[in-house]
Each structure stands twice: as C-alpha cells, then as structure tokens.
PDB file of C-alpha atoms in Angstrom:
ATOM      1  CA  MET Z   1      36.158 -40.047   7.935  1.00  0.00           C
ATOM      2  CA  PRO Z   2      39.167 -39.560  10.231  1.00  0.00           C
ATOM      3  CA  GLY Z   3      37.251 -39.174  13.530  1.00  0.00           C
ATOM      4  CA  LEU Z   4      37.322 -41.824  16.242  1.00  0.00           C
ATOM      5  CA  TYR Z   5      34.439 -44.039  17.244  1.00  0.00           C
ATOM      6  CA  TYR Z   6      33.659 -44.361  20.951  1.00  0.00           C
ATOM      7  CA  GLU Z   7      35.554 -47.661  21.241  1.00  0.00           C
ATOM      8  CA  GLU Z   8      38.725 -46.079  19.818  1.00  0.00           C
ATOM      9  CA  PHE Z   9      39.099 -43.474  22.579  1.00  0.00           C
ATOM     10  CA  GLU Z  10      41.403 -44.576  25.410  1.00  0.00           C
ATOM     11  CA  VAL Z  11      41.243 -42.853  28.795  1.00  0.00           C
ATOM     12  CA  GLY Z  12      44.652 -41.292  29.501  1.00  0.00           C
ATOM     13  CA  GLU Z  13      45.614 -41.080  25.832  1.00  0.00           C
ATOM     14  CA  THR Z  14      46.910 -37.718  24.599  1.00  0.00           C
ATOM     15  CA  ILE Z  15      46.320 -36.889  20.939  1.00  0.00           C
ATOM     16  CA  HIS Z  16      48.784 -34.352  19.521  1.00  0.00           C
ATOM     17  CA  HIS Z  17      46.978 -32.625  16.649  1.00  0.00           C
ATOM     18  CA  GLU Z  18      49.256 -31.893  13.698  1.00  0.00           C
ATOM     19  CA  LYS Z  19      47.250 -29.032  12.181  1.00  0.00           C
ATOM     20  CA  ARG Z  20      48.247 -25.573  13.361  1.00  0.00           C
ATOM     21  CA  ARG Z  21      46.934 -22.084  12.632  1.00  0.00           C
ATOM     22  CA  THR Z  22      48.465 -18.622  12.793  1.00  0.00           C
ATOM     23  CA  ILE Z  23      45.981 -16.013  14.004  1.00  0.00           C
ATOM     24  CA  SER Z  24      46.065 -12.772  12.074  1.00  0.00           C
ATOM     25  CA  GLU Z  25      44.835  -9.304  12.981  1.00  0.00           C
ATOM     26  CA  SER Z  26      42.136  -9.786  10.342  1.00  0.00           C
ATOM     27  CA  ASP Z  27      40.970 -13.046  11.954  1.00  0.00           C
ATOM     28  CA  ASN Z  28      40.599 -11.299  15.310  1.00  0.00           C
ATOM     29  CA  GLN Z  29      38.829  -8.279  13.807  1.00  0.00           C
ATOM     30  CA  ARG Z  30      36.336 -10.450  11.869  1.00  0.00           C
ATOM     31  CA  PHE Z  31      35.608 -12.646  14.897  1.00  0.00           C
ATOM     32  CA  CYS Z  32      34.958  -9.598  17.084  1.00  0.00           C
ATOM     33  CA  ASP Z  33      32.713  -8.139  14.369  1.00  0.00           C
ATOM     34  CA  MET Z  34      30.748 -11.376  13.911  1.00  0.00           C
ATOM     35  CA  THR Z  35      30.196 -11.815  17.646  1.00  0.00           C
ATOM     36  CA  MET Z  36      29.549  -8.094  18.242  1.00  0.00           C
ATOM     37  CA  ASN Z  37      32.339  -7.990  20.833  1.00  0.00           C
ATOM     38  CA  GLN Z  38      33.713  -4.463  20.764  1.00  0.00           C
ATOM     39  CA  GLN Z  39      36.132  -4.840  23.701  1.00  0.00           C
ATOM     40  CA  PRO Z  40      38.861  -2.239  23.008  1.00  0.00           C
ATOM     41  CA  LEU Z  41      41.535  -4.607  24.338  1.00  0.00           C
ATOM     42  CA  HIS Z  42      40.991  -6.604  21.117  1.00  0.00           C
ATOM     43  CA  LEU Z  43      40.425  -3.730  18.700  1.00  0.00           C
ATOM     44  CA  ASP Z  44      42.003  -0.453  19.839  1.00  0.00           C
ATOM     45  CA  SER Z  45      45.801  -0.375  19.710  1.00  0.00           C
ATOM     46  CA  ALA Z  46      46.068   2.903  21.662  1.00  0.00           C
ATOM     47  CA  PHE Z  47      43.842   1.557  24.435  1.00  0.00           C
ATOM     48  CA  ALA Z  48      45.673  -1.791  24.543  1.00  0.00           C
ATOM     49  CA  ALA Z  49      49.074  -0.070  24.669  1.00  0.00           C
ATOM     50  CA  ASP Z  50      48.162   1.301  28.099  1.00  0.00           C
ATOM     51  CA  THR Z  51      47.258  -2.136  29.513  1.00  0.00           C
ATOM     52  CA  GLU Z  52      49.466  -4.767  31.123  1.00  0.00           C
ATOM     53  CA  PHE Z  53      49.629  -6.511  27.716  1.00  0.00           C
ATOM     54  CA  GLY Z  54      51.054  -3.500  25.875  1.00  0.00           C
ATOM     55  CA  GLU Z  55      49.248  -4.381  22.651  1.00  0.00           C
ATOM     56  CA  ARG Z  56      45.969  -5.820  21.401  1.00  0.00           C
ATOM     57  CA  ILE Z  57      45.256  -9.420  22.328  1.00  0.00           C
ATOM     58  CA  VAL Z  58      43.197 -12.012  20.479  1.00  0.00           C
ATOM     59  CA  ASN Z  59      39.633 -12.606  21.646  1.00  0.00           C
ATOM     60  CA  GLY Z  60      39.700 -15.595  24.032  1.00  0.00           C
ATOM     61  CA  LEU Z  61      36.632 -17.167  22.432  1.00  0.00           C
ATOM     62  CA  LEU Z  62      38.422 -17.132  19.069  1.00  0.00           C
ATOM     63  CA  THR Z  63      41.321 -18.978  20.679  1.00  0.00           C
ATOM     64  CA  MET Z  64      38.959 -21.537  22.209  1.00  0.00           C
ATOM     65  CA  SER Z  65      37.009 -21.973  18.958  1.00  0.00           C
ATOM     66  CA  LEU Z  66      40.220 -22.460  17.019  1.00  0.00           C
ATOM     67  CA  ALA Z  67      41.395 -25.061  19.543  1.00  0.00           C
ATOM     68  CA  VAL Z  68      38.152 -27.012  19.064  1.00  0.00           C
ATOM     69  CA  GLY Z  69      38.484 -26.806  15.291  1.00  0.00           C
ATOM     70  CA  LEU Z  70      42.067 -28.059  15.353  1.00  0.00           C
ATOM     71  CA  THR Z  71      40.984 -31.148  17.336  1.00  0.00           C
ATOM     72  CA  ILE Z  72      37.999 -32.219  15.234  1.00  0.00           C
ATOM     73  CA  PRO Z  73      39.785 -34.092  12.391  1.00  0.00           C
ATOM     74  CA  ASP Z  74      41.540 -36.419  14.858  1.00  0.00           C
ATOM     75  CA  THR Z  75      38.680 -36.880  17.321  1.00  0.00           C
ATOM     76  CA  THR Z  76      35.080 -36.417  16.205  1.00  0.00           C
ATOM     77  CA  ASP Z  77      34.978 -35.687  12.460  1.00  0.00           C
ATOM     78  CA  GLY Z  78      32.076 -37.784  11.174  1.00  0.00           C
ATOM     79  CA  THR Z  79      31.681 -39.747  14.408  1.00  0.00           C
ATOM     80  CA  ILE Z  80      30.013 -37.168  16.636  1.00  0.00           C
ATOM     81  CA  VAL Z  81      26.327 -37.021  17.490  1.00  0.00           C
ATOM     82  CA  ALA Z  82      26.638 -33.741  19.435  1.00  0.00           C
ATOM     83  CA  ASN Z  83      28.948 -31.645  21.574  1.00  0.00           C
ATOM     84  CA  LEU Z  84      27.434 -31.824  25.050  1.00  0.00           C
ATOM     85  CA  SER Z  85      29.499 -29.289  26.972  1.00  0.00           C
ATOM     86  CA  TYR Z  86      32.588 -27.144  27.302  1.00  0.00           C
ATOM     87  CA  ASP Z  87      33.602 -26.825  30.947  1.00  0.00           C
ATOM     88  CA  ASN Z  88      36.403 -25.501  33.143  1.00  0.00           C
ATOM     89  CA  VAL Z  89      37.607 -22.981  30.555  1.00  0.00           C
ATOM     90  CA  GLU Z  90      40.809 -21.151  31.444  1.00  0.00           C
ATOM     91  CA  HIS Z  91      42.946 -18.624  29.577  1.00  0.00           C
ATOM     92  CA  PRO Z  92      46.274 -18.622  31.479  1.00  0.00           C
ATOM     93  CA  ALA Z  93      48.132 -16.434  28.956  1.00  0.00           C
ATOM     94  CA  PRO Z  94      47.226 -14.053  26.134  1.00  0.00           C
ATOM     95  CA  VAL Z  95      47.390 -14.692  22.399  1.00  0.00           C
ATOM     96  CA  TYR Z  96      48.773 -11.982  20.128  1.00  0.00           C
ATOM     97  CA  HIS Z  97      48.315 -11.310  16.424  1.00  0.00           C
ATOM     98  CA  GLY Z  98      50.779 -13.527  14.553  1.00  0.00           C
ATOM     99  CA  ASP Z  99      50.876 -16.305  17.159  1.00  0.00           C
ATOM    100  CA  THR Z 100      50.589 -19.854  15.823  1.00  0.00           C
ATOM    101  CA  ILE Z 101      48.318 -22.147  17.804  1.00  0.00           C
ATOM    102  CA  ARG Z 102      48.493 -25.910  18.130  1.00  0.00           C
ATOM    103  CA  ALA Z 103      46.273 -28.187  20.218  1.00  0.00           C
ATOM    104  CA  GLN Z 104      46.344 -31.461  22.090  1.00  0.00           C
ATOM    105  CA  SER Z 105      43.518 -33.488  23.604  1.00  0.00           C
ATOM    106  CA  THR Z 106      43.768 -35.876  26.542  1.00  0.00           C
ATOM    107  CA  VAL Z 107      40.896 -38.320  27.004  1.00  0.00           C
ATOM    108  CA  THR Z 108      39.863 -38.005  30.640  1.00  0.00           C
ATOM    109  CA  ASP Z 109      36.658 -40.057  30.770  1.00  0.00           C
ATOM    110  CA  LYS Z 110      34.335 -42.192  28.688  1.00  0.00           C
ATOM    111  CA  ARG Z 111      31.129 -44.086  29.335  1.00  0.00           C
ATOM    112  CA  GLU Z 112      28.405 -45.767  27.316  1.00  0.00           C
ATOM    113  CA  THR Z 113      24.975 -44.199  27.154  1.00  0.00           C
ATOM    114  CA  SER Z 114      22.174 -45.928  29.057  1.00  0.00           C
ATOM    115  CA  ASP Z 115      20.830 -47.451  25.815  1.00  0.00           C
ATOM    116  CA  GLY Z 116      24.318 -48.757  24.939  1.00  0.00           C
ATOM    117  CA  ASP Z 117      24.094 -47.381  21.399  1.00  0.00           C
ATOM    118  CA  ARG Z 118      26.564 -44.502  21.822  1.00  0.00           C
ATOM    119  CA  GLY Z 119      29.181 -43.187  24.212  1.00  0.00           C
ATOM    120  CA  VAL Z 120      30.084 -40.002  26.034  1.00  0.00           C
ATOM    121  CA  VAL Z 121      33.733 -38.967  25.781  1.00  0.00           C
ATOM    122  CA  THR Z 122      35.380 -36.159  27.763  1.00  0.00           C
ATOM    123  CA  MET Z 123      38.689 -34.663  26.663  1.00  0.00           C
ATOM    124  CA  ARG Z 124      40.906 -32.003  28.220  1.00  0.00           C
ATOM    125  CA  VAL Z 125      41.874 -29.744  25.323  1.00  0.00           C
ATOM    126  CA  GLU Z 126      44.953 -27.551  25.551  1.00  0.00           C
ATOM    127  CA  ALA Z 127      45.791 -24.757  23.105  1.00  0.00           C
ATOM    128  CA  LEU Z 128      49.431 -23.742  22.987  1.00  0.00           C
ATOM    129  CA  VAL Z 129      51.369 -21.041  21.154  1.00  0.00           C
ATOM    130  CA  VAL Z 130      54.022 -22.772  19.090  1.00  0.00           C
ATOM    131  CA  GLY Z 131      57.486 -21.754  20.199  1.00  0.00           C
ATOM    132  CA  GLU Z 132      60.455 -22.657  22.297  1.00  0.00           C
ATOM    133  CA  ASP Z 133      58.315 -23.357  25.364  1.00  0.00           C
ATOM    134  CA  ASP Z 134      54.875 -23.925  23.734  1.00  0.00           C
ATOM    135  CA  ARG Z 135      53.059 -21.459  26.011  1.00  0.00           C
ATOM    136  CA  LEU Z 136      49.648 -22.691  27.251  1.00  0.00           C
ATOM    137  CA  VAL Z 137      47.002 -20.090  26.294  1.00  0.00           C
ATOM    138  CA  CYS Z 138      43.677 -21.912  26.707  1.00  0.00           C
ATOM    139  CA  GLU Z 139      42.442 -25.154  28.248  1.00  0.00           C
ATOM    140  CA  PHE Z 140      39.008 -26.656  28.767  1.00  0.00           C
ATOM    141  CA  ASP Z 141      37.059 -29.898  29.025  1.00  0.00           C
ATOM    142  CA  ARG Z 142      35.094 -30.880  25.928  1.00  0.00           C
ATOM    143  CA  THR Z 143      32.397 -33.553  26.271  1.00  0.00           C
ATOM    144  CA  ALA Z 144      31.005 -35.172  23.133  1.00  0.00           C
ATOM    145  CA  LEU Z 145      28.371 -37.779  22.387  1.00  0.00           C
ATOM    146  CA  SER Z 146      30.103 -40.218  20.063  1.00  0.00           C
ATOM    147  CA  LEU Z 147      28.929 -42.907  17.707  1.00  0.00           C
ATOM    148  CA  LYS Z 148      29.932 -46.505  18.350  1.00  0.00           C
ATOM    149  CA  ARG Z 149      31.575 -48.455  15.561  1.00  0.00           C
ATOM    150  CA  PRO Z 150      28.959 -49.918  13.212  1.00  0.00           C
ATOM    151  CA  SER Z 151      28.503 -53.683  13.570  1.00  0.00           C
TER     152      SER Z 151
END
C-alpha cells in the first residue's frame, strides 16, 4: 500500500508523481463515448480545424481524471476513506492527441476530523504536458478524507 496516511502529509510539500501517460485519439474517443459527450471539438477533425485550436482537443474531464489517477499511488492508494471534493478546476491550455501528461500535488491544508479518527487533506493538483516547458493544462483542488496510521 503506497498511499500516505494523514500524519504523513506535510502542508507545503509538493509530490512529483513519476507515472506519466500519453493520451491517444482512441482514449479521447472512448472517454467521449462513455460519457456521452459528443462535442465536435473533441471528435470532428473538420469542425476542429476551423477553431482557434486548429485540431481536435482532448476532453478536459479526461485530462482531469487522468491527473487524479496519476496522483493516487503516491497519495491515497489504500489510505483513503473518500474523495470529498474537487474544486477550483481550471484548464489553462488544451491537450492534444499524443500529448504525455504528468502530475504533481502540493498539500495545501490538513486537519483532523472532529472525532480525531481520520483527517481531511487538501492538495492542489497540477497536470502538465511533458516537454521543454512542461505546459500547465489542468489544475484543481482535491480534498480527501484520509485514514490515520493504525496504532
């Protein structure tokens, strides 16, 4: 179980997640199909060619979901009770088919629950396209209810 217990999170700490993932056209198509999102900007190359992006872009919720998934092994795998919220979501730049995404999480807050048995941890998650300048493509606050280390 590689996840962190509540006590192991340090406010201000940034966790650089080693796992990365390249997003394919097939990934984007399947995600849009599963979520019934038929936005032509994601699916129609002729439509997308006439937009400011010039080509299809990856569904933003796929990017966000992937960012969460990339963070789990180093943060909450096996130590989470529940995800409580995802807040302040921003997509400052598009993701294109073939882009490789990496993530990092900065612990911004933590507090014990009123019963003292668990803790609430908030992290600012950033998803970046791997490259010369690691372009920021998604960021959000993730709040999780975390287990405390067993006695």
